[in-house]
Coordinates of C-alpha atoms in Angstrom, one line a residue:
X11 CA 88.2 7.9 51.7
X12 CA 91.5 9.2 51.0
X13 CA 92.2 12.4 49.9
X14 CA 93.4 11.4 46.4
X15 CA 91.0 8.5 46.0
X16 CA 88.1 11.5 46.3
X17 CA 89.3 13.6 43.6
X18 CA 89.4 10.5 41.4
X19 CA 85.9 9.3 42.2
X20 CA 84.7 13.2 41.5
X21 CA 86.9 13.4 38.4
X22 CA 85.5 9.9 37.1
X23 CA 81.7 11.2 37.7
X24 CA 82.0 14.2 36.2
X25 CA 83.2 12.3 33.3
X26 CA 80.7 9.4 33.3
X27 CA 78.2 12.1 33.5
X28 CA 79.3 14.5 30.7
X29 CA 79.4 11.1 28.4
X30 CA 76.0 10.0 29.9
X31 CA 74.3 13.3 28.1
X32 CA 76.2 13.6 24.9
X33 CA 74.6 10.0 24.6
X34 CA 71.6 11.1 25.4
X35 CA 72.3 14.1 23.1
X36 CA 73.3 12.4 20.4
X37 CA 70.2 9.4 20.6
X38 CA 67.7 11.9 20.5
X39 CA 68.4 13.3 16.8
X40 CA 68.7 9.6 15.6
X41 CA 65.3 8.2 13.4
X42 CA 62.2 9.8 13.0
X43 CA 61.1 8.1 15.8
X44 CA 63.0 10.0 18.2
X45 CA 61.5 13.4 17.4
X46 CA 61.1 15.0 21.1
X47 CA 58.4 17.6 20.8
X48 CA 60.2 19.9 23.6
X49 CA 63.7 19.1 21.8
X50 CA 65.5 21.9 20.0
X51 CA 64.7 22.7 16.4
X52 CA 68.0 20.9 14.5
X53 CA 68.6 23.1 11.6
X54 CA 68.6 25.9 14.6
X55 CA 72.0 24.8 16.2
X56 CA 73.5 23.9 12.6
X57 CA 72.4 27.3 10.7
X58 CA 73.6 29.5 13.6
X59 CA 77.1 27.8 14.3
X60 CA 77.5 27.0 10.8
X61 CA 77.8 29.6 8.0
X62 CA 76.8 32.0 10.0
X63 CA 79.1 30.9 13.4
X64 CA 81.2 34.3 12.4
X65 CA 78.9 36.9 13.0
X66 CA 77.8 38.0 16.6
X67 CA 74.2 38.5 17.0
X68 CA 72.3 41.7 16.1
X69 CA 70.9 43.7 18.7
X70 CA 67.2 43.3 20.1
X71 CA 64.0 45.8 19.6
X72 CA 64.5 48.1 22.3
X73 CA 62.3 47.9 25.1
X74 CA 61.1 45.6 28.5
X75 CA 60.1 42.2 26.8
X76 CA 57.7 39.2 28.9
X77 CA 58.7 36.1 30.3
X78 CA 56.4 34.3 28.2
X79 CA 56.7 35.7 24.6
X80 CA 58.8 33.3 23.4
X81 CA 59.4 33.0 19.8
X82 CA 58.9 30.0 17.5
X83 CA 62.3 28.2 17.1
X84 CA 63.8 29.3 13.9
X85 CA 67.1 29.4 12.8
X86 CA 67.2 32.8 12.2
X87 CA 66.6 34.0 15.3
X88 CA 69.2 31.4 17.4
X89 CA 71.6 33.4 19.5
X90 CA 74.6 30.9 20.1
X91 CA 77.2 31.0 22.8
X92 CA 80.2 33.0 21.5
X93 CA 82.7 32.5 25.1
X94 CA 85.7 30.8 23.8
X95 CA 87.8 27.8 25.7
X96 CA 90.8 30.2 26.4
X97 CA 88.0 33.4 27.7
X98 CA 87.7 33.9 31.2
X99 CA 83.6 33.1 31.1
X100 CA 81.9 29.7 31.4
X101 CA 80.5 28.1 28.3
X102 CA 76.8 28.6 27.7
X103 CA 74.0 27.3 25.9
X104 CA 72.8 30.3 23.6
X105 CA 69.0 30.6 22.9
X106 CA 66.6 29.9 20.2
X107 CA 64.8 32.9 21.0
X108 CA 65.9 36.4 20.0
X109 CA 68.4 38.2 22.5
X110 CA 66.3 40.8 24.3
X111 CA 66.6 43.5 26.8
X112 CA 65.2 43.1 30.9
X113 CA 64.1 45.1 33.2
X114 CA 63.2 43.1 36.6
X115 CA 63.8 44.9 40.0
X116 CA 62.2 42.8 42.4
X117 CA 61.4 43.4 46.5
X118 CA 61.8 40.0 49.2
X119 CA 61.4 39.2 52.3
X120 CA 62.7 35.9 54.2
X121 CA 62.0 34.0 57.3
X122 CA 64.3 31.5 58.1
X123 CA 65.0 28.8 61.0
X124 CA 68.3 28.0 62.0
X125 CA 69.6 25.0 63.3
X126 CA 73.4 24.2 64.7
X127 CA 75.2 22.6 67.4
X128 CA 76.3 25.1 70.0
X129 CA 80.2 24.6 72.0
X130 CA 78.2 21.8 74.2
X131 CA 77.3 19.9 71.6
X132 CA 73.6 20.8 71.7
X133 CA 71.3 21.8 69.1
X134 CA 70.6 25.5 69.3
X135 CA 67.7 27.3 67.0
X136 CA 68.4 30.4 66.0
X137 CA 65.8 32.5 63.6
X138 CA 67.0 34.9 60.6
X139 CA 64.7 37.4 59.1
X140 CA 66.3 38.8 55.6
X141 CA 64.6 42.1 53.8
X142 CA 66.3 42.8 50.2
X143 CA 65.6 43.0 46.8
X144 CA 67.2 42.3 43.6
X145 CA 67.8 43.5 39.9
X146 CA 68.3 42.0 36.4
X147 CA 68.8 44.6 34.0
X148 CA 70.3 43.7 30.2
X149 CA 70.3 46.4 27.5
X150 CA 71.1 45.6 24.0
X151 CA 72.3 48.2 21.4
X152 CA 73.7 48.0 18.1
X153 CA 77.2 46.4 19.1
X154 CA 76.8 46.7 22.6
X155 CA 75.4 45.0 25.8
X156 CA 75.2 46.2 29.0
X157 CA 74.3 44.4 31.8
X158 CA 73.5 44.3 35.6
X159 CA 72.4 41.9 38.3
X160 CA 71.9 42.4 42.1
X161 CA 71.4 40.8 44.8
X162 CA 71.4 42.3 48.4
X163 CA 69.8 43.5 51.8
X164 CA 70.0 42.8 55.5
X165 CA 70.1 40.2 57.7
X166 CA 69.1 40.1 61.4
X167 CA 69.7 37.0 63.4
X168 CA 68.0 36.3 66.8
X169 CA 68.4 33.8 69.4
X170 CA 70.4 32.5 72.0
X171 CA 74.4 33.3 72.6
X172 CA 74.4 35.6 69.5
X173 CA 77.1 37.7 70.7
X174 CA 78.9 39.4 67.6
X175 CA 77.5 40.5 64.1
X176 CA 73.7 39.7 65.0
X177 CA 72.5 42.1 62.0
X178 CA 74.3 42.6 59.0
X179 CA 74.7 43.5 55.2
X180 CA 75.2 41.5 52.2
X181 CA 75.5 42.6 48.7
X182 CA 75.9 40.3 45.3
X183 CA 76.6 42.9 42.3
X184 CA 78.2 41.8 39.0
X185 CA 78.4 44.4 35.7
X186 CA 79.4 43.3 32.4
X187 CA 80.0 45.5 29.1
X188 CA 80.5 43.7 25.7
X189 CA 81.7 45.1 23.0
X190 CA 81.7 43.7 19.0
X191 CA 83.8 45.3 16.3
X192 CA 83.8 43.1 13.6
X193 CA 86.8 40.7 14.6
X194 CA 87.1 41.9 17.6
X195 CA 85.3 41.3 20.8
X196 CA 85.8 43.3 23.8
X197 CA 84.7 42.2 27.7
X198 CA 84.5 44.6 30.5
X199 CA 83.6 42.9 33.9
X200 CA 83.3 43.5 37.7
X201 CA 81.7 40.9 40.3
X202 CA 81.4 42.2 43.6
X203 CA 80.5 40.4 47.0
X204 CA 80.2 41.6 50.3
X205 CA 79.1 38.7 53.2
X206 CA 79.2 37.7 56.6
X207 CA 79.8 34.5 55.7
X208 CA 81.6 32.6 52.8
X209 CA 79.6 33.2 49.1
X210 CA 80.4 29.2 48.6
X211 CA 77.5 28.4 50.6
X212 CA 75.6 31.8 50.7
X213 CA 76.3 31.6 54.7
X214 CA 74.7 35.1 55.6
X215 CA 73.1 35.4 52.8
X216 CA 70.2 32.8 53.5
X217 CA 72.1 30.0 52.8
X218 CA 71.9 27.2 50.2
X219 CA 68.5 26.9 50.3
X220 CA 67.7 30.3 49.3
X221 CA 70.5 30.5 47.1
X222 CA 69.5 27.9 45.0
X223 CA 65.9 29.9 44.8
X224 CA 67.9 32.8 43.3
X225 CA 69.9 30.8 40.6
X226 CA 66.8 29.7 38.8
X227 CA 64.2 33.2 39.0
X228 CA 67.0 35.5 37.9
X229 CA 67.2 34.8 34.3
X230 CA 70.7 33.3 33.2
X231 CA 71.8 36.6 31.2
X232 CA 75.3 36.2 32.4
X233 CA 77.9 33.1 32.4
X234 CA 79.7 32.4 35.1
X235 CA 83.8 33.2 34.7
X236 CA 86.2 30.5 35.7
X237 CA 87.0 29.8 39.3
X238 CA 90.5 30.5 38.8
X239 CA 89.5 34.4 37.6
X240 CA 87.8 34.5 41.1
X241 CA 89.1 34.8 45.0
X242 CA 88.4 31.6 46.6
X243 CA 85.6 31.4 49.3
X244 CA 85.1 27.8 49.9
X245 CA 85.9 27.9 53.6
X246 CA 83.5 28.5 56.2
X247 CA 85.7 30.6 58.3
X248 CA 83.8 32.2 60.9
X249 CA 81.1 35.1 61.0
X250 CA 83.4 37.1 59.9
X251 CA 82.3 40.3 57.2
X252 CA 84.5 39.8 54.2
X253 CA 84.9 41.8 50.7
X254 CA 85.4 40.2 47.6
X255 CA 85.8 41.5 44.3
X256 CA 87.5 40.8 40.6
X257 CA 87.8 42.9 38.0
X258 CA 88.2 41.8 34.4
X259 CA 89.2 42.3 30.9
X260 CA 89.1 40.4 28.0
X261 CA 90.0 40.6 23.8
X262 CA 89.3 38.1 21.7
X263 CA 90.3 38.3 18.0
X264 CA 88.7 36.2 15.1
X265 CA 92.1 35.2 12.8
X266 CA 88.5 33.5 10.7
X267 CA 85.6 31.8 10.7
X268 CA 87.4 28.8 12.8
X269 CA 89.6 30.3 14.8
X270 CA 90.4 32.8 17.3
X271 CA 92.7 34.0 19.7
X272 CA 91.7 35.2 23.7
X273 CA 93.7 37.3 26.3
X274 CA 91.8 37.6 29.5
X275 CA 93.5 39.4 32.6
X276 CA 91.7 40.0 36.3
X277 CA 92.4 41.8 39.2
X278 CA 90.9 39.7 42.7
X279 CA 91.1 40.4 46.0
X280 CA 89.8 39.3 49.1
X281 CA 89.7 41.6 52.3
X282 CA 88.6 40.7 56.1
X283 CA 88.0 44.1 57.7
X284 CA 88.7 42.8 61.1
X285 CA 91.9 41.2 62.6
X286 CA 93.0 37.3 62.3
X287 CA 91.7 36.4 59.0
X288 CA 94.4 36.4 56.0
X289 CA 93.5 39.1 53.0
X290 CA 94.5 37.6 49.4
X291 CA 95.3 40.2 46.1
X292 CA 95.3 38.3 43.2
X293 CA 96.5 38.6 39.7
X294 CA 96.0 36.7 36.9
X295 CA 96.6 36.7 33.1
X296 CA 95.3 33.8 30.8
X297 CA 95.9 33.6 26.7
X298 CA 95.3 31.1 24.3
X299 CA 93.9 29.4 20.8
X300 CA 90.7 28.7 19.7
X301 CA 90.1 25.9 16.8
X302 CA 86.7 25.1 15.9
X303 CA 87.1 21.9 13.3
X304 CA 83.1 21.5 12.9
X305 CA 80.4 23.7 13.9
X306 CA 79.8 22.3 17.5
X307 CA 83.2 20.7 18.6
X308 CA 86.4 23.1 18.9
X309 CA 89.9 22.5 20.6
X310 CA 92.1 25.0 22.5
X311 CA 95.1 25.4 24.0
X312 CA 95.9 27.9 26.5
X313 CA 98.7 29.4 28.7
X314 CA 98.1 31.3 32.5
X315 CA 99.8 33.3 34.8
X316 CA 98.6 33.4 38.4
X317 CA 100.6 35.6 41.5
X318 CA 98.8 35.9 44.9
X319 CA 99.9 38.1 47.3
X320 CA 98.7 37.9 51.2
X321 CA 99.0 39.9 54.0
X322 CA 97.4 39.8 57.7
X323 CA 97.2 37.3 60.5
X324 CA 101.3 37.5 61.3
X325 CA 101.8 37.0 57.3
X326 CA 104.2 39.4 55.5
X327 CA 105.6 39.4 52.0
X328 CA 104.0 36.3 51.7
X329 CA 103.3 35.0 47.8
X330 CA 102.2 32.1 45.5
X331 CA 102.8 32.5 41.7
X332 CA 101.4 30.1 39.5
X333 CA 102.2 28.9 35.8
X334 CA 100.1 26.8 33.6
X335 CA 99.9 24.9 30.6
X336 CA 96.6 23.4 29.4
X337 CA 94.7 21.7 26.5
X338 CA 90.9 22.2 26.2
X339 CA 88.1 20.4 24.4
X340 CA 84.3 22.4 23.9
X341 CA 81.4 21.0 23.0
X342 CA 78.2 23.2 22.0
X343 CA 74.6 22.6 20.8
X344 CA 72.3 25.7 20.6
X345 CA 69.9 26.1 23.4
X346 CA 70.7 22.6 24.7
X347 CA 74.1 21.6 25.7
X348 CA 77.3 23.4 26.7
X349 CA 80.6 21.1 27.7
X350 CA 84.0 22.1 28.3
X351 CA 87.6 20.9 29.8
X352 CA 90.7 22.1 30.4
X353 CA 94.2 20.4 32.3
X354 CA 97.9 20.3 32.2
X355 CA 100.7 20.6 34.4
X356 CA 100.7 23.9 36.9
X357 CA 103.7 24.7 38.6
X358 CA 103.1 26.4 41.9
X359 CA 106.0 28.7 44.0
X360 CA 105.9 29.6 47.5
X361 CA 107.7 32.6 48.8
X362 CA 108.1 34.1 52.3
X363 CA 110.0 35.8 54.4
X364 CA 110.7 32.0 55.6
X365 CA 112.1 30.3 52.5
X366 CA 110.3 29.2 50.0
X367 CA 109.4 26.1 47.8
X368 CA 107.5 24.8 44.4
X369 CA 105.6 21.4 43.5
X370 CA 103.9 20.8 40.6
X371 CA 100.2 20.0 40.0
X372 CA 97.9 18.4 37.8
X373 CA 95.2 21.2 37.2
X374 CA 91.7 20.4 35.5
X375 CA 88.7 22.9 35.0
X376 CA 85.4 21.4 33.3
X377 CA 82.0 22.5 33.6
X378 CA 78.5 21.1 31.7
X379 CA 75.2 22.9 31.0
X380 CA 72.6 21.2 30.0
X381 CA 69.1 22.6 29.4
X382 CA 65.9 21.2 28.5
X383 CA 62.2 23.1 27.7
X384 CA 61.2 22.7 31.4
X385 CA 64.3 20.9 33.2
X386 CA 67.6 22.5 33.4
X387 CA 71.3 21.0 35.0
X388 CA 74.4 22.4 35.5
X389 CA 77.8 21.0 37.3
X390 CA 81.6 22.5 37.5
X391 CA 84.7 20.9 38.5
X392 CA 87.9 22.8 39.4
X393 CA 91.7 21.1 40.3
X394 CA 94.5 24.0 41.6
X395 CA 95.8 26.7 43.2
X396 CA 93.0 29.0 45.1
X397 CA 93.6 31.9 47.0
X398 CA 92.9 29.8 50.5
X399 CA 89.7 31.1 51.6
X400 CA 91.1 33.6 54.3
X401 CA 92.7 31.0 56.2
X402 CA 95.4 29.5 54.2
X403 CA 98.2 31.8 52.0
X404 CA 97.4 29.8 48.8
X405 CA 96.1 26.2 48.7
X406 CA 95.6 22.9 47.1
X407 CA 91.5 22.9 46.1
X408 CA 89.3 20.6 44.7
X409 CA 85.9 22.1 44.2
X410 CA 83.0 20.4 42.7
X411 CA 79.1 22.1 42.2
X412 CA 76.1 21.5 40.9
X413 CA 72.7 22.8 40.2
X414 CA 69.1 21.8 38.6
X415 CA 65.6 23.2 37.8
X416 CA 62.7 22.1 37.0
X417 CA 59.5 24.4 35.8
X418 CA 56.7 21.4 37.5
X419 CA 53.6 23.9 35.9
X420 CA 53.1 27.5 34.6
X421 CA 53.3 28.4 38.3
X422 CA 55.8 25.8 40.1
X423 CA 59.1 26.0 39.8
X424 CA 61.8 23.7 41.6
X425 CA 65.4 23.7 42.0
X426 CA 68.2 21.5 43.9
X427 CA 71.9 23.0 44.2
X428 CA 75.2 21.3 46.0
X429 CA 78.6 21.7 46.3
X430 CA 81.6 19.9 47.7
X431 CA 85.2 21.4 48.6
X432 CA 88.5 19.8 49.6
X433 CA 91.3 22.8 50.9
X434 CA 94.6 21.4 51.9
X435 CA 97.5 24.0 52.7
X436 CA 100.2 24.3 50.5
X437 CA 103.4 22.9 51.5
X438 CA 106.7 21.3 49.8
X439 CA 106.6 17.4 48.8
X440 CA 106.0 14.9 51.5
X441 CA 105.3 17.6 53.8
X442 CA 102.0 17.4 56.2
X443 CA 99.3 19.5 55.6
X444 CA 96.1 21.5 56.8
X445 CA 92.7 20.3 55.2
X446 CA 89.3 21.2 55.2
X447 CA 86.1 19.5 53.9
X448 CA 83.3 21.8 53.2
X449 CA 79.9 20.4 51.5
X450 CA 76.8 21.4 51.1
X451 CA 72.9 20.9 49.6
X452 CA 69.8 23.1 49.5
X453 CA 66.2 23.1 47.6
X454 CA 63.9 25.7 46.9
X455 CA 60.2 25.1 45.8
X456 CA 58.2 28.0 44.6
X457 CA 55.0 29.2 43.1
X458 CA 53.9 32.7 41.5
X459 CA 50.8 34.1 43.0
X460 CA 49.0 36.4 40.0
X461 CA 51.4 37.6 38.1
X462 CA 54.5 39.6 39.8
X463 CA 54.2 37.8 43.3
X464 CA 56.1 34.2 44.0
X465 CA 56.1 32.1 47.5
X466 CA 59.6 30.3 48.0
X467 CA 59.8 27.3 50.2
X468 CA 63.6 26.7 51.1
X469 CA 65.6 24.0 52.9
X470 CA 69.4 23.6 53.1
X471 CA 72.1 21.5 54.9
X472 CA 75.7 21.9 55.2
X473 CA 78.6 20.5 57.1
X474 CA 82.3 21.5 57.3
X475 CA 84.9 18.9 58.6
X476 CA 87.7 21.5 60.2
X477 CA 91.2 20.8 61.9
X478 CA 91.5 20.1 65.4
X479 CA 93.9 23.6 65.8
X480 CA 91.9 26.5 63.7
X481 CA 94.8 27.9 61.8
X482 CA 93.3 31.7 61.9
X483 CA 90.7 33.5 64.7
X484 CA 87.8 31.4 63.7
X485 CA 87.0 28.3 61.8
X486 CA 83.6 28.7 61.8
X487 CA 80.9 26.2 63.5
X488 CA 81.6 22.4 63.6
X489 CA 79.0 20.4 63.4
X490 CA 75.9 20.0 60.8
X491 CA 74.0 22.6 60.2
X492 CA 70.7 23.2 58.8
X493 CA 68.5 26.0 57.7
X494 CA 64.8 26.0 56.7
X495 CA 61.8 29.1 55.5
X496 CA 59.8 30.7 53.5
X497 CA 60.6 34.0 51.1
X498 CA 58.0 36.5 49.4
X499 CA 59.2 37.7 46.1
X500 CA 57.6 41.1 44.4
X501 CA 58.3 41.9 40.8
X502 CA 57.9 44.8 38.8
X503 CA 58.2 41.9 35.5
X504 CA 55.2 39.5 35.6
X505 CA 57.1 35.8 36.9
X506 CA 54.5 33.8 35.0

């Protein structure tokens, strides 16, 4: 399938699919007949975006609070999703139970089978033993929140023709501090990743498979920010350690009840210690209006300012600068559904020591949450500029994920997660270019064993379709690859 053709097909999926739920949505609240016993309380979704959709929620009793005391759905206790369409973070779904503060460091240990094709073409089983732990921390006080997760530990591969990086680190950290002042709302934010292997697919990190396990125990205290707020690292280039962090800041300011205004501003930047890799330094600066014309549906619009520089691999004063225009659409529903879009035209400038060049671009950002009592789905779409992954100064990327769990019984839990990337080098009109294809799927099954311990069965495929000339030192393995374990998990807060 050709290249535009593809990002149709995904573009008229996500679509079908976002329609498909509201639907659904929408059906369920429609005769007495239709009353779901696991759905939502109503009058919870309407009473806390409503009158009240002003106000940010009061803090929680202090203290370490249980998976399982969940509170009876009502109104007053509903927590809605206060992220706006022109803020950095991701939409969420709010809760119908009371915000509260968590304390969960947890121990694990991995044991994972590794399967790819070798330069002969033959299969070649390598094994990976991983030893880390974790941390969710969220502490709630009077206007303030403070949170932390963690993710890290060691890997150590074994097996045949392992010649370089056979043990090694990786480390997942993200810190948020939130701040409410009566109109105003304040976001201080760091996410920080350090990986042999590109954070897309978790490649050093356990993979897909393991990944996916670690999306759905780790409670969802904090949304996910925009892709474009974020280094890309959807190209598997290489076992290669990398560093990737962004730093953010955000103010948003209630003009009323309806309508705000957002300026978000990050600082990203993407570092290969070791030679033939390109390093990206990103900047970017995003403002715009929110308009919230009934208590679940508001509009936006929304300007942003992107400049890249890059540096390494025979690349000097090398630059992309960005400008964009969009207009957004959000969708909420308290503890059930989250929807938002974005797109306009994004002009995008080359510069280097060279020449340089622009061409403009149809950008588009959407992402849908959808959560149920026991079932849980997720998927993300993004259209523009990235950072290039290391291997290209700036590119072209169209980058599509998903994710969804399922709570089986008190003990089982399952969860699925994919994601597909298209990377094409940038270059003027007409001009040939440098792509990449990058997919991947993984599935974790688990069950808690008494009440802090939790058995993880994982299994996770992936593929990347590269060039026949790597543009940098090392495009990584070509091939499919596949990767398959078991992971104990300890936890100081009981996981059932």
């Amino acid at each position: 399938m050709k290249p535009r053709a593809t990002i149709w097909v995904l573009s008229l999926i996500f679509a079908a699919g976002s329609f498909a739920v509201r639907a659904q949505v929408q059906g369920q609240g429609q005769g007495p007949q239709s009353q779901d016993p696991s759905a939502p309380n109503p009058s919870a979704s309407s009473t806390a975006q409503g009158a009240d959709s002003g106000k940010r929620p009061s803090g929680a009793a202090r203290g370490v609070s249980g998976p399982n005391d969940r509170l009876p759905e009502d109104p007053s206790q509903a927590t809605p999703d206060t992220n706006t369409l022109a803020g950095a973070q991701l939409f969420g779904v709010g809760s119908l139970e009371h915000p509260h503060n968590i304390f969960d460091p947890s121990l694990s240990a991995s044991e994972l089978g590794v399967t790819l094709p070798n330069t002969a073409g033959q299969l070649q089983l390598e094994s990976e033993t991983l030893v880390g732990g974790s941390l969710n921390f969220n502490r709630l006080w009077s206007r303030y929140q403070f949170t932390t997760i963690y993710t890290g530990g060691e890997s150590f591969t074994r097996g045949q023709n392992i010649t370089n990086n056979p043990d090694s680190q990786f480390h997942d950290l993200t810190v948020m501090q939130a701040i409410d002042w009566a109109r105003w709302h304040i976001l201080l934010r760091d996410d920080f990743v350090a990986s042999p292997g590109a954070a897309f697919t978790g490649t050093g990190m356990g993979g897909p498979g393991l990944i996916a396990q670690l999306s759905s125990t780790i409670e969802a205290t904090l949304n996910s920010v925009g892709q474009g707020f974020v280094p890309s690292e959807t190209i598997q280039n290489g076992n290669a350690m990398r560093y990737r962090n962004a730093s953010l800041g955000q103010i948003e300011y209630s003009l009323n009840r309806k309508s705000s205004v957002t300026v978000a501003g990050s600082y990203g930047l993407l570092d290969f210690p070791g030679a033939g890799y390109i390093n990206s330094h990103m900047t970017n600066v995003q403002a715009g209006y929110d308009y919230s014309y009934d208590p679940n549906d508001s509009l936006g619009i929304l300007a942003g300012y992107t400049k890249i520089d890059y540096t390494g691999a025979s690349i000097s004063a090398t630059s992309t600068t960005s400008y964009l225009a969009a207009l957004a659409y959000g969708w909420k529903i308290t503890g059930r559904l989250a929807f938002q879009a974005a797109g306009g035209p994004e002009q995008i400038r080359y510069m280097s020591p060279a020449g340089g060049f622009q061409v403009w671009y149809a950008s588009f950002k959407s992402a849908l949450t959808y959560e149920r009592r026991r079932n849980g789905y997720s998927l993300t779409f993004m259209r523009g500029l990235s950072s290039g992954s290391g291997v290209f100064a700036g590119a072209e990327s169209n980058i599509i994920t998903v994710a969804a769990h399922r709570q089986f019984t008190r003990n089982w839990l399952g969860s699925i997660n994919g994601g597909y990337a298209i990377n094409n080098s940038l270059a003027p009109a007409a001009t040939a270019t440098v792509r990449f294809d990058n997919w991947f799927a993984g599935a974790s099954l688990g069950r808690g064993i008494g009440r802090h311990v939790a058995v993880n069965f994982n299994y996770a495929i992936q593929r990347q379709n590269s060039p026949a000339v790597c543009p940098v030192a090392n495009c990584g393995v070509v091939g499919l690859q596949q990767t398959f374990g078991v992971t104990a998990n300890l936890h100081l807060r009981p996981t059932g």
